[in-house]
Amino acid sequence: RSRRPDRAMPGQRHRGAGDYRCKLIDFGAAIEPPPRPGGSAPPPHTRARHYLAPEQRAGAVIDYAGDIYALGAMMYEMPGRELPFAADSLVPEAAMQAQGQPLRLRLRKGANHCPPALEAIIHRCLEQRSADRFASAAELVRALDTLSI
């Protein structure tokens, strides 16, 4: 599945002013076809690779935890305009990701204004082990709702 920022469309709910939501779109068209017998799997889309969860890079079946990871990567990119792990190609990028957590946002140039509570939420989304991420999107929303930004 291809999860990246251009698949997130901001919008406003009809319940009242200031009540916003973001819709994730176009997942069905982004699913890669399975490999042909004797062939290899197609490489991930060059832009989508930055948002792949570690388990997805490893070829495991992914679930909601992969979506939470991708959202965490998008949120990480917002304050400092840098990806959590970025390299010129997939292999070095995967090696960087396998080494652990990305640099704390407060240490990134241009992102040091990120509130510590939001930084903690973002880094929890980016945990290596899916079990260490939020248990559901609802749990992530509850954590975000506690912020006073």
XYZ file of N, CA, C and O in Angstrom:
596
model
N 0.841 -1.182 0.000
C 0.000 0.000 0.000
C 0.877 1.233 0.000
O 1.900 1.262 0.636
N 0.438 2.201 -0.704
C 1.213 3.429 -0.837
C 0.648 4.488 0.099
O -0.418 5.029 -0.130
N 1.383 4.775 1.168
C 0.966 5.808 2.104
C 2.023 6.888 2.071
O 3.178 6.637 2.372
N 1.605 8.062 1.687
C 2.514 9.195 1.615
C 1.675 10.469 1.689
O 0.457 10.426 1.559
N 2.318 11.624 1.902
C 1.553 12.848 2.135
C 0.564 13.225 1.049
O -0.497 13.767 1.352
N 0.866 12.936 -0.215
C -0.092 13.356 -1.239
C -1.338 12.478 -1.264
O -2.249 12.713 -2.034
N -1.402 11.481 -0.391
C -2.601 10.658 -0.228
C -3.449 11.132 0.957
O -4.470 10.558 1.265
N -3.003 12.175 1.648
C -3.739 12.726 2.793
C -4.383 14.035 2.369
O -3.707 14.964 1.946
N -5.693 14.095 2.444
C -6.436 15.273 2.015
C -7.098 15.938 3.228
O -7.946 15.337 3.875
N -6.687 17.184 3.539
C -7.317 17.871 4.670
C -8.742 18.281 4.328
O -9.072 18.535 3.177
N -9.553 18.330 5.332
C -10.938 18.750 5.147
C -11.508 19.223 6.466
O -10.887 19.085 7.502
N -12.703 19.798 6.421
C -13.345 20.275 7.636
C -14.652 19.526 7.836
O -15.436 19.349 6.912
N -14.878 19.091 9.058
C -16.140 18.439 9.391
C -17.259 19.459 9.362
O -17.038 20.652 9.469
N -18.475 18.973 9.290
C -19.636 19.863 9.277
C -20.185 20.118 10.676
O -21.159 20.807 10.832
N -19.529 19.562 11.687
C -20.055 19.706 13.045
C -19.788 21.080 13.638
O -20.452 21.485 14.559
N -18.791 21.763 13.159
C -18.533 23.074 13.728
C -17.179 23.600 13.309
O -16.320 22.873 12.840
N -17.012 24.879 13.480
C -15.758 25.521 13.117
C -14.629 24.984 13.985
O -14.793 24.748 15.169
N -13.489 24.795 13.371
C -12.323 24.343 14.114
C -12.249 22.849 14.309
O -11.299 22.352 14.901
N -13.216 22.097 13.855
C -13.212 20.651 14.011
C -12.760 20.041 12.678
O -13.550 19.918 11.756
N -11.473 19.700 12.574
C -10.897 19.267 11.304
C -10.616 17.771 11.292
O -10.432 17.153 12.325
N -10.538 17.225 10.094
C -10.132 15.840 9.926
C -9.339 15.730 8.644
O -9.435 16.572 7.767
N -8.561 14.689 8.554
C -7.755 14.421 7.373
C -8.195 13.068 6.831
O -8.328 12.106 7.587
N -8.447 12.996 5.540
C -8.871 11.744 4.925
C -7.717 11.152 4.131
O -7.044 11.860 3.383
N -7.479 9.858 4.339
C -6.473 9.148 3.566
C -7.175 8.544 2.365
O -8.187 7.860 2.498
N -6.638 8.784 1.163
C -7.328 8.391 -0.059
C -6.452 7.525 -0.956
O -5.247 7.439 -0.771
N -7.077 6.894 -1.927
C -6.426 6.235 -3.053
C -5.538 5.054 -2.683
O -4.521 4.837 -3.295
N -5.914 4.291 -1.664
C -5.099 3.133 -1.311
C -5.266 1.991 -2.299
O -4.317 1.316 -2.636
N -6.458 1.764 -2.794
C -6.689 0.638 -3.684
C -5.883 0.700 -4.953
O -5.350 -0.298 -5.421
N -5.739 1.885 -5.511
C -4.991 2.032 -6.761
C -3.496 1.903 -6.545
O -2.742 1.732 -7.482
N -3.061 1.968 -5.311
C -1.631 1.954 -5.036
C -1.096 0.582 -4.659
O 0.086 0.424 -4.457
N -1.951 -0.407 -4.549
C -1.498 -1.735 -4.156
C -0.698 -2.347 -5.298
O -1.139 -2.384 -6.435
N 0.507 -2.812 -4.973
C 1.370 -3.415 -5.976
C 0.862 -4.817 -6.317
O 0.401 -5.547 -5.445
N 0.965 -5.221 -7.571
C 0.569 -6.581 -7.926
C 1.530 -7.588 -7.326
O 2.702 -7.263 -7.099
N 1.071 -8.810 -7.058
C 1.969 -9.825 -6.511
C 2.995 -10.230 -7.562
O 2.779 -10.064 -8.764
N 4.138 -10.782 -7.128
C 5.148 -11.194 -8.093
C 4.650 -12.362 -8.942
O 3.828 -13.154 -8.502
N 5.150 -12.432 -10.149
C 4.817 -13.555 -11.026
C 5.656 -14.754 -10.634
O 6.753 -14.595 -10.089
N 5.179 -15.959 -10.901
C 5.983 -17.151 -10.584
C 7.367 -17.041 -11.210
O 7.506 -16.728 -12.389
N 8.381 -17.252 -10.392
C 9.756 -17.175 -10.867
C 10.296 -15.759 -10.946
O 11.467 -15.550 -11.225
N 9.452 -14.765 -10.694
C 9.878 -13.371 -10.763
C 10.084 -12.791 -9.379
O 9.921 -13.466 -8.370
N 10.448 -11.560 -9.347
C 10.626 -10.897 -8.060
C 9.534 -9.858 -7.875
O 8.898 -9.424 -8.826
N 9.338 -9.472 -6.626
C 8.319 -8.466 -6.321
C 8.753 -7.121 -6.880
O 9.941 -6.810 -6.909
N 7.812 -6.321 -7.341
C 8.180 -4.992 -7.833
C 8.688 -4.130 -6.686
O 8.256 -4.291 -5.551
N 9.630 -3.240 -6.962
C 10.134 -2.386 -5.883
C 9.062 -1.412 -5.426
O 8.194 -1.035 -6.213
N 9.112 -0.978 -4.151
C 8.138 0.018 -3.686
C 8.282 1.301 -4.492
O 9.349 1.622 -4.987
N 7.203 2.029 -4.620
C 7.211 3.305 -5.308
C 8.295 4.184 -4.690
O 8.474 4.206 -3.480
N 9.020 4.897 -5.495
C 10.168 5.633 -4.985
C 9.799 6.658 -3.915
O 10.567 6.865 -2.984
N 8.646 7.296 -4.021
C 8.259 8.245 -2.972
C 7.631 7.544 -1.788
O 7.776 7.980 -0.656
N 6.930 6.463 -2.017
C 6.252 5.769 -0.927
C 7.235 5.062 -0.003
O 6.920 4.814 1.150
N 8.428 4.766 -0.478
C 9.377 3.988 0.332
C 9.733 4.684 1.635
O 10.062 4.043 2.620
N 9.657 6.000 1.663
C 10.005 6.748 2.873
C 9.007 6.514 4.009
O 9.290 6.835 5.149
N 7.848 5.979 3.684
C 6.778 5.820 4.668
C 6.500 4.353 4.988
O 5.528 4.044 5.669
N 7.368 3.458 4.528
C 7.175 2.026 4.779
C 7.585 1.668 6.196
O 8.678 2.033 6.650
N 6.742 0.919 6.872
C 7.068 0.423 8.208
C 8.143 -0.658 8.088
O 8.263 -1.307 7.043
N 8.941 -0.863 9.136
C 9.982 -1.889 9.081
C 9.450 -3.267 8.682
O 10.077 -3.980 7.895
N 8.277 -3.630 9.193
C 7.718 -4.943 8.864
C 7.312 -5.027 7.392
O 7.367 -6.091 6.771
N 6.922 -3.902 6.814
C 6.570 -3.890 5.395
C 7.829 -4.022 4.540
O 7.830 -4.739 3.549
N 8.895 -3.372 4.940
C 10.164 -3.509 4.216
C 10.649 -4.957 4.258
O 11.282 -5.423 3.325
N 10.355 -5.643 5.364
C 10.789 -7.030 5.521
C 9.894 -8.005 4.765
O 10.165 -9.197 4.743
N 8.819 -7.515 4.173
C 7.936 -8.372 3.393
C 6.835 -9.038 4.188
O 6.128 -9.897 3.671
N 6.669 -8.642 5.446
C 5.621 -9.227 6.281
C 4.257 -8.641 5.908
O 4.167 -7.569 5.302
N 3.226 -9.343 6.284
C 1.870 -8.830 6.099
C 1.706 -7.661 7.057
O 2.067 -7.740 8.227
N 1.164 -6.564 6.552
C 1.018 -5.393 7.407
C -0.439 -5.174 7.772
O -1.342 -5.677 7.113
N -0.627 -4.424 8.841
C -1.971 -4.124 9.317
C -2.012 -2.650 9.714
O -1.222 -1.849 9.225
N -2.902 -2.309 10.626
C -3.062 -0.928 11.068
C -1.750 -0.319 11.553
O -1.528 0.888 11.425
N -0.866 -1.118 12.126
C 0.395 -0.601 12.674
C 1.258 0.005 11.580
O 1.986 0.970 11.808
N 1.171 -0.531 10.374
C 1.889 0.051 9.237
C 1.327 1.407 8.867
O 2.065 2.321 8.484
N 0.009 1.557 8.990
C -0.623 2.851 8.724
C -0.202 3.872 9.777
O 0.056 5.038 9.460
N -0.120 3.450 11.021
C 0.299 4.350 12.097
C 1.748 4.771 11.882
O 2.104 5.937 12.070
N 2.589 3.846 11.458
C 3.979 4.182 11.158
C 4.043 5.227 10.039
O 4.763 6.225 10.146
N 3.300 5.005 8.957
C 3.305 5.934 7.821
C 2.830 7.323 8.253
O 3.414 8.334 7.852
N 1.791 7.378 9.077
C 1.312 8.662 9.576
C 2.382 9.317 10.444
O 2.613 10.524 10.362
N 3.056 8.529 11.262
C 4.154 9.061 12.074
C 5.258 9.652 11.212
O 5.813 10.712 11.527
N 5.585 8.990 10.096
C 6.610 9.508 9.189
C 6.163 10.830 8.572
O 6.963 11.758 8.428
N 4.875 10.926 8.237
C 4.350 12.184 7.692
C 4.404 13.293 8.736
O 4.796 14.425 8.438
N 4.012 12.967 9.970
C 4.035 13.979 11.034
C 5.468 14.404 11.350
O 5.720 15.568 11.648
N 6.400 13.460 11.296
C 7.812 13.768 11.550
C 8.334 14.774 10.523
O 9.117 15.663 10.841
N 7.885 14.629 9.311
C 8.355 15.469 8.211
C 7.834 16.907 8.314
O 8.470 17.841 7.818
N 6.700 17.106 8.957
C 6.063 18.425 8.969
C 6.881 19.525 9.648
O 7.089 20.575 9.044
N 7.366 19.360 10.880
C 8.036 20.493 11.541
C 9.364 20.896 10.906
O 9.674 22.068 10.814
N 10.168 19.937 10.471
C 11.493 20.277 9.964
C 11.699 20.008 8.495
O 12.788 20.201 7.966
N 10.654 19.529 7.840
C 10.701 19.229 6.409
C 11.770 18.204 6.048
O 12.374 18.251 4.983
N 12.023 17.279 6.979
C 12.960 16.189 6.722
C 12.273 14.876 7.058
O 11.489 14.794 8.003
N 12.601 13.852 6.295
C 12.063 12.518 6.546
C 12.785 11.883 7.720
O 13.942 12.217 7.998
N 12.133 10.941 8.414
C 12.810 10.288 9.533
C 14.051 9.526 9.085
O 15.076 9.537 9.755
N 13.976 8.875 7.947
C 15.108 8.141 7.378
C 15.104 8.446 5.884
O 14.123 8.179 5.208
N 16.179 8.995 5.376
C 16.225 9.300 3.951
C 17.620 9.019 3.415
O 18.619 9.390 4.026
N 17.673 8.346 2.294
C 18.918 8.054 1.595
C 18.614 8.060 0.103
O 17.456 8.170 -0.309
N 19.642 7.925 -0.694
C 19.473 7.980 -2.141
C 18.778 6.759 -2.719
O 18.281 6.803 -3.836
N 18.766 5.663 -1.970
C 18.115 4.452 -2.483
C 17.544 3.641 -1.329
O 17.791 3.927 -0.159
N 16.806 2.617 -1.685
C 16.077 1.813 -0.706
C 16.989 1.088 0.272
O 16.726 1.061 1.470
N 18.090 0.504 -0.191
C 18.937 -0.324 0.678
C 19.562 0.483 1.810
O 19.423 0.118 2.983
N 20.250 1.611 1.528
C 20.795 2.364 2.658
C 19.710 2.945 3.567
O 19.887 3.047 4.773
N 18.575 3.297 2.977
C 17.469 3.822 3.783
C 16.946 2.743 4.741
O 16.692 3.010 5.908
N 16.794 1.530 4.238
C 16.341 0.418 5.084
C 17.358 0.129 6.185
O 16.984 -0.173 7.321
N 18.647 0.248 5.873
C 19.689 0.023 6.888
C 19.612 1.077 7.982
O 19.732 0.759 9.173
N 19.377 2.338 7.593
C 19.226 3.404 8.586
C 18.029 3.120 9.491
O 18.109 3.258 10.714
N 16.926 2.699 8.885
C 15.710 2.420 9.643
C 15.928 1.250 10.597
O 15.458 1.272 11.729
N 16.660 0.247 10.153
C 16.896 -0.942 10.991
C 17.768 -0.631 12.197
O 17.750 -1.363 13.190
N 18.522 0.458 12.137
C 19.396 0.824 13.250
C 18.649 1.477 14.403
O 19.213 1.663 15.471
N 17.393 1.810 14.214
C 16.632 2.347 15.332
C 15.825 3.576 15.009
O 15.484 3.842 13.867
N 15.545 4.338 16.053
C 14.710 5.531 15.952
C 15.410 6.645 15.188
O 16.630 6.760 15.238
N 14.632 7.486 14.499
C 15.237 8.651 13.856
C 15.692 9.662 14.903
O 15.318 9.581 16.074
N 16.473 10.611 14.466
C 16.943 11.674 15.337
C 15.744 12.386 15.965
O 14.742 12.637 15.295
N 15.830 12.679 17.247
C 14.752 13.397 17.923
C 14.496 14.723 17.219
O 15.437 15.410 16.817
N 13.233 15.076 17.064
C 12.870 16.310 16.361
C 13.509 17.539 16.991
O 13.939 18.444 16.291
N 13.593 17.567 18.306
C 14.148 18.751 18.967
C 15.624 18.962 18.606
O 16.176 20.034 18.815
N 16.265 17.924 18.057
C 17.667 18.032 17.653
C 17.825 18.352 16.166
O 18.929 18.600 15.703
N 16.729 18.340 15.432
C 16.766 18.630 13.989
C 16.700 20.134 13.764
O 15.896 20.833 14.378
N 17.525 20.609 12.859
C 17.509 22.025 12.501
C 16.126 22.374 11.941
O 15.606 21.680 11.079
N 15.520 23.410 12.456
C 14.226 23.865 11.975
C 13.043 23.159 12.613
O 11.906 23.556 12.404
N 13.286 22.109 13.391
C 12.173 21.381 14.012
C 12.219 21.475 15.532
O 11.413 20.856 16.207
N 13.143 22.259 16.077
C 13.299 22.314 17.525
C 12.143 23.018 18.226
O 12.082 23.048 19.437
N 11.189 23.554 17.472
C 10.013 24.193 18.055
C 8.869 23.192 18.285
O 7.834 23.556 18.802
N 9.079 21.943 17.933
C 8.035 20.926 18.099
C 7.815 20.663 19.588
O 8.763 20.368 20.318
N 6.582 20.778 20.073
C 6.319 20.535 21.494
C 6.733 19.115 21.904
O 6.508 18.160 21.147
N 7.340 18.953 23.073
C 7.806 17.640 23.515
C 6.714 16.561 23.519
O 6.985 15.407 23.172
N 5.484 16.926 23.887
C 4.404 15.927 23.917
C 4.077 15.434 22.507
O 3.835 14.243 22.294
N 4.083 16.332 21.531
C 3.845 15.934 20.144
C 5.010 15.105 19.626
O 4.813 14.096 18.936
N 6.221 15.498 19.974
C 7.403 14.732 19.572
C 7.314 13.294 20.103
O 7.599 12.336 19.375
N 6.882 13.128 21.330
C 6.751 11.787 21.918
C 5.719 10.958 21.149
O 5.930 9.757 20.903
N 4.610 11.570 20.761
C 3.580 10.863 19.987
C 4.138 10.433 18.636
O 3.961 9.286 18.209
N 4.825 11.349 17.964
C 5.385 11.040 16.650
C 6.385 9.890 16.752
O 6.347 8.935 15.968
N 7.262 9.956 17.730
C 8.269 8.897 17.873
C 7.647 7.562 18.281
O 8.152 6.510 17.895
N 6.556 7.594 19.006
C 5.869 6.336 19.322
C 5.285 5.724 18.042
O 5.289 4.512 17.880
N 4.789 6.547 17.151
C 4.288 6.050 15.861
C 5.402 5.392 15.050
O 5.141 4.495 14.239
N 6.627 5.837 15.255
C 7.769 5.365 14.477
C 8.567 4.252 15.156
O 9.682 3.949 14.735
N 8.000 3.653 16.187
C 8.702 2.558 16.861
C 8.994 1.426 15.880
O 8.198 1.141 14.986
N 10.139 0.784 16.059
C 10.539 -0.332 15.194
C 9.554 -1.496 15.268
O 9.152 -2.029 14.249
N 9.205 -1.865 16.470
C 8.277 -2.991 16.663
C 6.844 -2.472 16.603
O 6.499 -1.523 17.300
N 6.028 -3.107 15.795
C 4.639 -2.655 15.658
C 3.893 -2.707 16.989
O 3.029 -1.884 17.247
N 4.250 -3.651 17.859
C 3.591 -3.777 19.164
C 3.881 -2.578 20.069
O 3.146 -2.339 21.029
N 4.943 -1.835 19.781
C 5.296 -0.674 20.594
C 4.632 0.617 20.108
O 4.744 1.650 20.759
N 3.959 0.557 18.962
C 3.240 1.716 18.450
C 1.861 1.794 19.109
O 1.507 0.940 19.916
N 1.079 2.767 18.754
C -0.279 2.873 19.285
C -1.064 1.631 18.877
O -0.897 1.107 17.775
N -1.929 1.167 19.757
C -2.687 -0.065 19.522
C -3.770 0.112 18.469
O -4.259 -0.868 17.912
N -4.146 1.355 18.194
C -5.189 1.620 17.202
C -5.126 3.092 16.814
O -4.500 3.908 17.505
N -5.798 3.422 15.727
C -5.900 4.824 15.327
C -6.669 5.615 16.383
O -6.354 6.777 16.649
N -7.650 4.986 17.010
C -8.427 5.667 18.053
C -7.529 6.044 19.234
O -7.663 7.143 19.788
N -6.612 5.157 19.607
C -5.688 5.460 20.702
C -4.767 6.625 20.314
O -4.495 7.514 21.121
N -4.327 6.649 19.068
C -3.497 7.745 18.577
C -4.277 9.063 18.611
O -3.761 10.091 19.063
N -5.524 9.047 18.183
C -6.360 10.255 18.202
C -6.534 10.750 19.637
O -6.443 11.958 19.905
N -6.763 9.832 20.574
C -6.903 10.241 21.980
C -5.630 10.927 22.473
O -5.692 11.935 23.189
N -4.474 10.392 22.084
C -3.206 11.012 22.491
C -3.079 12.412 21.869
O -2.654 13.357 22.543
N -3.431 12.545 20.605
C -3.369 13.851 19.946
C -4.342 14.848 20.562
O -4.055 16.034 20.666
N -5.500 14.348 20.977
C -6.515 15.225 21.586
C -6.047 15.818 22.914
O -6.573 16.847 23.355
N -5.079 15.193 23.576
C -4.600 15.701 24.858
C -3.645 16.886 24.682
O -3.357 17.566 25.660
N -3.186 17.107 23.471
C -2.236 18.191 23.219
C -2.937 19.545 23.285
O -4.068 19.696 22.863
N -2.233 20.523 23.793
C -2.753 21.887 23.783
C -1.796 22.734 22.959
O -0.920 23.414 23.488
N -1.985 22.629 21.666
C -1.089 23.327 20.734
C -1.822 24.531 20.173
O -2.941 24.510 19.837
